[in-house]
Coordinates of C-alpha atoms and ligand atoms in Angstrom, one line a residue:
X1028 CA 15.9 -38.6 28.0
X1029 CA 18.2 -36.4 29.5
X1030 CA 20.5 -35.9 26.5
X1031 CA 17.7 -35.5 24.6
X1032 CA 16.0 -32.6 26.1
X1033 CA 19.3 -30.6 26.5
X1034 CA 19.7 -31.3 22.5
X1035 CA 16.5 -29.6 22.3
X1036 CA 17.1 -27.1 24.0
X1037 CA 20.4 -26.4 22.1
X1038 CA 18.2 -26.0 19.0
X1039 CA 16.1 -24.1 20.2
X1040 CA 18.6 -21.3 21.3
X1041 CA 19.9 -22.0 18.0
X1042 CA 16.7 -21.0 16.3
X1043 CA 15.9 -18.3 18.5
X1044 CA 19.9 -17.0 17.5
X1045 CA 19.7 -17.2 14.1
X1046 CA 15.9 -15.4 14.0
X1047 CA 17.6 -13.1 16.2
X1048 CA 20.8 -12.3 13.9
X1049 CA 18.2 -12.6 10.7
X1050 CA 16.4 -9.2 12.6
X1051 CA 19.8 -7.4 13.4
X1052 CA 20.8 -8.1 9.7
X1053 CA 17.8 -6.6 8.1
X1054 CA 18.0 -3.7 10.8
X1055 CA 20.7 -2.7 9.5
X1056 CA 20.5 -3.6 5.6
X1057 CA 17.1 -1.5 6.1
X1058 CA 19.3 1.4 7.2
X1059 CA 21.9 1.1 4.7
X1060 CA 19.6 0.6 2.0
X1061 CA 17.9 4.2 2.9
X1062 CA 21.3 5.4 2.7
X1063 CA 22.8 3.6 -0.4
X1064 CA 19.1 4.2 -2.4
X1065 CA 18.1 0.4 -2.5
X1066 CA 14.7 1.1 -2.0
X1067 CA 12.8 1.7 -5.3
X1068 CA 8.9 2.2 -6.1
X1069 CA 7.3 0.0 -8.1
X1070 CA 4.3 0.9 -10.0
X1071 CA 0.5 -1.5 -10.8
X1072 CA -2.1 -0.1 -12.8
X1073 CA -5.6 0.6 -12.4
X1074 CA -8.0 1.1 -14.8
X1075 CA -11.4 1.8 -15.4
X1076 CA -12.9 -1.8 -15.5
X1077 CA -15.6 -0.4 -18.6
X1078 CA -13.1 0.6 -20.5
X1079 CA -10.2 -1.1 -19.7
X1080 CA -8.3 2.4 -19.5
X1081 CA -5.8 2.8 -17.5
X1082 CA -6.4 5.7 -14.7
X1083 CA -3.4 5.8 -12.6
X1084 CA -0.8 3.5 -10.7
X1085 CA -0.2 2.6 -7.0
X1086 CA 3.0 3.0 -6.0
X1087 CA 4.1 -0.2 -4.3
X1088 CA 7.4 -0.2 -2.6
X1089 CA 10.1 -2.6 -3.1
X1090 CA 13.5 -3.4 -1.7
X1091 CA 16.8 -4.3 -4.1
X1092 CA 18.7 -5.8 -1.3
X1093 CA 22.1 -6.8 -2.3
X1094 CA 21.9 -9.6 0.5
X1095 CA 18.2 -10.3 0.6
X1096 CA 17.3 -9.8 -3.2
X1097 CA 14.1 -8.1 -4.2
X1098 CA 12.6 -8.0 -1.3
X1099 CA 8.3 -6.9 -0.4
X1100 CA 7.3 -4.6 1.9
X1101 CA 5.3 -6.9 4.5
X1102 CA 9.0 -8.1 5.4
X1103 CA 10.8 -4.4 5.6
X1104 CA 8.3 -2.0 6.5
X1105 CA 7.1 -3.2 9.7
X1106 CA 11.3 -2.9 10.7
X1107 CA 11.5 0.5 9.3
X1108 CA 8.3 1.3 11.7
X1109 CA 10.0 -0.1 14.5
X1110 CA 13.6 1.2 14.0
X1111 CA 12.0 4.9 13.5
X1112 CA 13.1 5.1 9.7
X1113 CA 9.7 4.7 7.9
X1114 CA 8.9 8.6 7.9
X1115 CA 12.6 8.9 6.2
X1116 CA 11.8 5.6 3.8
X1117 CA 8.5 6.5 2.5
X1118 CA 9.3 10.2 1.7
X1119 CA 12.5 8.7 -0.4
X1120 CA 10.0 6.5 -2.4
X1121 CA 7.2 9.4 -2.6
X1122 CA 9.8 11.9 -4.0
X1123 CA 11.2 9.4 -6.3
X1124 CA 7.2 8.7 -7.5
X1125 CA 6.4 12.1 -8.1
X1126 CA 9.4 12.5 -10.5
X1127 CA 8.7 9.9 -12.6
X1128 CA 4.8 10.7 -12.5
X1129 CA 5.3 13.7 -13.6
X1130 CA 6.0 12.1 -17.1
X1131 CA 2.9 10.3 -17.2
X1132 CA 0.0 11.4 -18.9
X1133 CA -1.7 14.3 -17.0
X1134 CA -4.9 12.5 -16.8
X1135 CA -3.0 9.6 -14.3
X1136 CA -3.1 9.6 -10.7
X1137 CA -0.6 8.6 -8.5
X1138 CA -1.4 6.6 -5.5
X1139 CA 0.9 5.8 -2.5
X1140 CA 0.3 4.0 0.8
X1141 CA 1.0 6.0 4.4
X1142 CA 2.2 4.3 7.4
X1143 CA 0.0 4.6 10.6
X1144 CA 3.5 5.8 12.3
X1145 CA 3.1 9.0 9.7
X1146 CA -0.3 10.0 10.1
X1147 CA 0.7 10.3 13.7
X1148 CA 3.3 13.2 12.7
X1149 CA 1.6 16.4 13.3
X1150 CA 3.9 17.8 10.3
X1151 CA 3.3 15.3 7.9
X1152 CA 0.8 17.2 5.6
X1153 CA 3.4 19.7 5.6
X1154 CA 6.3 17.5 4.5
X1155 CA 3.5 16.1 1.6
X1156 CA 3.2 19.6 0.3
X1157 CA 6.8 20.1 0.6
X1158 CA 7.4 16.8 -1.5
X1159 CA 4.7 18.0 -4.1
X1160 CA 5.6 21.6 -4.6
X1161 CA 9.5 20.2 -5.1
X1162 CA 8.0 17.7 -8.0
X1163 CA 5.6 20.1 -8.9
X1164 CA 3.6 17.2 -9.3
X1165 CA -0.2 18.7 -9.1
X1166 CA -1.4 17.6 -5.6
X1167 CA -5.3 16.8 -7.4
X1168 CA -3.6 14.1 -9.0
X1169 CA -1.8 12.8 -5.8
X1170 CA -4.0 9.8 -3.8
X1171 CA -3.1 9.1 0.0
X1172 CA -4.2 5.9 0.9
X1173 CA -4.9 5.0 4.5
X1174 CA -5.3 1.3 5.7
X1175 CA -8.9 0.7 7.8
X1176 CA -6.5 0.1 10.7
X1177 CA -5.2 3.2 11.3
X1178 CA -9.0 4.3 12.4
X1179 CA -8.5 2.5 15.5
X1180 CA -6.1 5.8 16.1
X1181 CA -7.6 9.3 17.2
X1182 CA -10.7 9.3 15.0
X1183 CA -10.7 13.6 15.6
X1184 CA -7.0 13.4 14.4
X1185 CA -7.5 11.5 11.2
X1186 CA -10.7 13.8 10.5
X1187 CA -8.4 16.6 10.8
X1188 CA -5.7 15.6 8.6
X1189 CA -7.9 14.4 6.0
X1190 CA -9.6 17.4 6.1
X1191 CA -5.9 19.4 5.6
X1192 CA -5.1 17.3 2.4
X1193 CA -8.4 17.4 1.0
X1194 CA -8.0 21.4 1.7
X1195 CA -4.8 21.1 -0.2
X1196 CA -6.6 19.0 -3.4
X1197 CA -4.8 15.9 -2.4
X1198 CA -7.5 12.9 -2.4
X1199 CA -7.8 10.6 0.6
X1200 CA -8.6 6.7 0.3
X1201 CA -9.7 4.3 3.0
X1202 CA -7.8 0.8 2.2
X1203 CA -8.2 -3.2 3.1
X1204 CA -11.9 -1.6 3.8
X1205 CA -13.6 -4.3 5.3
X1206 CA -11.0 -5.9 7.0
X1207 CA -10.3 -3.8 10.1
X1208 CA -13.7 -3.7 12.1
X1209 CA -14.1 0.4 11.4
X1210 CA -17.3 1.6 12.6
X1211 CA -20.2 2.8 10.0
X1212 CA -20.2 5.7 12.1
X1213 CA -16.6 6.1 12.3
X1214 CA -16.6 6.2 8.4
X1215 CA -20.0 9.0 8.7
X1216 CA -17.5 11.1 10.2
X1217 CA -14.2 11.0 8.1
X1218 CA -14.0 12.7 4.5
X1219 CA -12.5 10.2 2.6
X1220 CA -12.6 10.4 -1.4
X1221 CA -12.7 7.1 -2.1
X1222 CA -12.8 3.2 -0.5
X1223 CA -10.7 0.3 -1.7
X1224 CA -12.2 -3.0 -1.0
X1225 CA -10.0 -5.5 0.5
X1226 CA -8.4 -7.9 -2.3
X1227 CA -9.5 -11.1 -0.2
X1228 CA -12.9 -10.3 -0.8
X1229 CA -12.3 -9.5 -4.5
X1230 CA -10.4 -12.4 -5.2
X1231 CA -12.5 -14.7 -3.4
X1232 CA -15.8 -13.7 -5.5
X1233 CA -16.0 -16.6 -8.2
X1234 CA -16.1 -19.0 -5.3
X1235 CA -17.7 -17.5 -2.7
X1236 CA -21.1 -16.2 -1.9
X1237 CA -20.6 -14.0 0.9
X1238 CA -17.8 -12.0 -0.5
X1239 CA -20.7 -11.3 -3.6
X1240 CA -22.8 -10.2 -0.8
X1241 CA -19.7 -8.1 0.7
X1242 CA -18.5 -6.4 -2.2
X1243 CA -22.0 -5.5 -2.8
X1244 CA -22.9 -4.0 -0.1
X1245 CA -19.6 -2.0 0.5
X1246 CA -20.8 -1.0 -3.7
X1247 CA -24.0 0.4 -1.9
X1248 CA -22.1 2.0 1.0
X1249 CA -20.0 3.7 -1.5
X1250 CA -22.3 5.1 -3.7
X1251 CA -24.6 6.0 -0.6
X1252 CA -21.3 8.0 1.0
X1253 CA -20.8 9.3 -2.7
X1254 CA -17.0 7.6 -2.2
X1255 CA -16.4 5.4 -5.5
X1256 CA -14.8 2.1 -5.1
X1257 CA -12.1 0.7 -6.6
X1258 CA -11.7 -3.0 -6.4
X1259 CA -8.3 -4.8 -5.8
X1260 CA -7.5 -8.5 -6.2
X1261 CA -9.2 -8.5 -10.0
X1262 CA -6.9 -11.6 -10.5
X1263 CA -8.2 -12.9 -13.8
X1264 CA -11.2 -13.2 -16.1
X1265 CA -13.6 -14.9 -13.9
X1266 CA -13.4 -12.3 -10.9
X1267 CA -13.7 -9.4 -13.2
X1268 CA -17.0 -10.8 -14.8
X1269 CA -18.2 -11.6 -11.2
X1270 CA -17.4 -8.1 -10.5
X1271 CA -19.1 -6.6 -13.4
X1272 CA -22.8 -8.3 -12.1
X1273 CA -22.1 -5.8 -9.5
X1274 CA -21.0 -2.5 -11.1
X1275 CA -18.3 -0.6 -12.6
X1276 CA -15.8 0.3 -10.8
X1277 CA -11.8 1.6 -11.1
X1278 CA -9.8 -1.9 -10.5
X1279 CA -6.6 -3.3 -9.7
X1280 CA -4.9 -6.7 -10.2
X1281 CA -3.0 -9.5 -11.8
X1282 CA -5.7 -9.4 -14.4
X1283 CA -4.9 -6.1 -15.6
X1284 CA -1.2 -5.7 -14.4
X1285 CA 1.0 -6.6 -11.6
X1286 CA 3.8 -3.9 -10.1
X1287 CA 6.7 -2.9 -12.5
X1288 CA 9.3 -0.8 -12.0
X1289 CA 9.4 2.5 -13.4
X1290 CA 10.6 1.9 -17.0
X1291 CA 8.4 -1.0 -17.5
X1292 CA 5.9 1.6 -16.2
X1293 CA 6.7 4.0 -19.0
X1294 CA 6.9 1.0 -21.6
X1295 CA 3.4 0.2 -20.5
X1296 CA 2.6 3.8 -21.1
X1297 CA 3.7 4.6 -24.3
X1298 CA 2.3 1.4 -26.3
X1299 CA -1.1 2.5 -25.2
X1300 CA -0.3 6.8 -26.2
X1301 CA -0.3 8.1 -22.3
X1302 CA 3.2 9.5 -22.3
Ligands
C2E751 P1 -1.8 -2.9 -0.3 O1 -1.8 -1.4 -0.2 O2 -3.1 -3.6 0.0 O3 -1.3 -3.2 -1.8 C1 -1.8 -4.2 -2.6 C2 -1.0 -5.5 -2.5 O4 -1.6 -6.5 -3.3 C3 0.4 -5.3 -3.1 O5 1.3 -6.2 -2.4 C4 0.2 -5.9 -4.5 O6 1.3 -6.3 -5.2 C5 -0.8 -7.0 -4.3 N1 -1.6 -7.3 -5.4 C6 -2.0 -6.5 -6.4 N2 -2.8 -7.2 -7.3 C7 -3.0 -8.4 -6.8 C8 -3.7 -9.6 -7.3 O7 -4.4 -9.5 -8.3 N3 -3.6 -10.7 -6.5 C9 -2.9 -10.7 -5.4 N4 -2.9 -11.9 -4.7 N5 -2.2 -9.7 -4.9 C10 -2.2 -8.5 -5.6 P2 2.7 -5.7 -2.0 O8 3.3 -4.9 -3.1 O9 3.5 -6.9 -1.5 O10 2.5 -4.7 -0.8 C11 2.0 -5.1 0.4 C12 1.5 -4.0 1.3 O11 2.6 -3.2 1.7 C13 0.6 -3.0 0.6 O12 -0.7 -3.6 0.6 C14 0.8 -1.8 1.4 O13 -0.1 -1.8 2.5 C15 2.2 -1.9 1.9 N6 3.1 -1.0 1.2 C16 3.6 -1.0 0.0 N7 4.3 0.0 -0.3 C17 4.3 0.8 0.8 C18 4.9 2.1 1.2 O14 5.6 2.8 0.4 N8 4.6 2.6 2.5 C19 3.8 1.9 3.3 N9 3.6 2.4 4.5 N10 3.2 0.7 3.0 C20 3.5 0.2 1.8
CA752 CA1 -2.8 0.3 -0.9
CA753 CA1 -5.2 -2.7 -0.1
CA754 CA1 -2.9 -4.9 2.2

């Protein structure tokens, strides 16, 4: 019995080694890959569910890691938070974004997603601006989306930097809403442009009763704000018709695209005349 508990407790250092050299490795592969350009920005559509048009992209970020592969960003940005690098990664990605948007048709909108660790930079509208007026990609056509989460922060600071962007034409969306507990009155008192239900609800809308009941009342909350919706997680036919008993809304998914890289994105473009 002896033995055996000293085996286990050689594996378990093992384990807790290799998880432990597995963190130092990405560290550092996340740091050189800011360096050596390895991050890239993938693009997924959204379209206007009536129509089927396509209204803009989200940029989604991936990493080409010559180690790890292609790897998503649940895995690498929650390292680049914590090693201090995600203000550096993310406006790498938005500059790249902006140059290759600027090729799209000009009735597309370009969305990308904003750390909590960003909003918390009292410069960061500035470095937005910065970023755009370098592009000169026209900041009305430029979405910020901020996770529900990130209302758990200074309420009166959000307000206040939603409020800058907004002043500088740049839209602001609240995403995963419905997910992170955020306060009806919390939501009263911040500006946002537009709200982007949580995909788990969307996706789970064939099957489920409550997320029907969910998605339409976040519909009513949305048109009773005046902030549109737009639906993510339309993964195929069956949620898409589900989603239609409900309204019309701008939506995002499997269904109608998944993230491609930029000259897929431009492929995609031209067969349907928006280059
Ligand atoms: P998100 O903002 O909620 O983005 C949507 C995620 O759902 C993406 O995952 C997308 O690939 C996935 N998705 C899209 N359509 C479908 C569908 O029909 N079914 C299913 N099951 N999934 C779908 P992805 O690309 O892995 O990104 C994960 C999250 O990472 C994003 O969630 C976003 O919060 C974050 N993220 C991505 N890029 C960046 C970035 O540049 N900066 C920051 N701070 N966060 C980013
Ligand atoms: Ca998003
Ligand atoms: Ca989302
Ligand atoms: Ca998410």
């Amino acid at each position: 019995a002896k033995k055996q508990g000293r085996n286990r407790y050689f594996w378990f250092e093992n384990a807790m080694e290799s998880e432990l050299r597995y963190r130092s490795e990405m560290e550092v592969g996340v740091r050189q890959g800011i360096a050596r350009g390895e991050f890239v920005p993938y693009y997924q559509p959204q379209v206007d569910m009536g129509t089927g048009r396509v209204l803009g992209f989200e940029m989604l970020a991936r990493w080409h890691s010559p180690v790890f592969g292609v790897v998503e960003p649940d895995a690498f940005i929650p390292i680049a938070e914590e090693i201090g690098v995600i203000a550096e990664l993310s406006e790498g990605l938005i500059a790249r974004a902006l140059e290759d948007a600027r090729g799209w048709d000009p009735s597309l909108t370009l969305s990308v997603n904003i750390s909590p660790v960003q909003l918390r930079d009292p410069w960061f509208a500035q470095k937005l601006l910065k970023l755009l007026t370098a592009s000169t990609f026209p900041a009305n056509r430029l979405e910020i989306e901020i996770t529900e989460t990130c209302l758990h922060q200074n309420v009166a600071m959000v307000s206040t930097l939603i409020t800058s962007l907004k002043n500088q034409g740049i839209s602001v969306s609240l995403d995963d809403f419905g997910t992170g507990y955020s306060s009806l009155s919390q939501l009263r008192k911040l500006p946002f442009d537009r709200i982007k239900i949580d995909r788990s609800f969307v996706t789970a809308l064939p099957r489920d009763d409550d997320s029907q009941t969910i998605v339409s009342t976040i519909a009513a909350l949305g048109a009773g704000l005046g902030m549109p919706i737009t639906a993510e997680g339309v993964e195929d036919e069956a949620v898409l018709a589900q989603l239609a008993q409900i309204g019309s809304f701008r939506a995002q998914g499997y269904h109608f695209g998944r993230p491609v890289d930029a000259a897929k994105t431009r492929d995609l473009l031209a067969a349907q005349g928006l280059l």
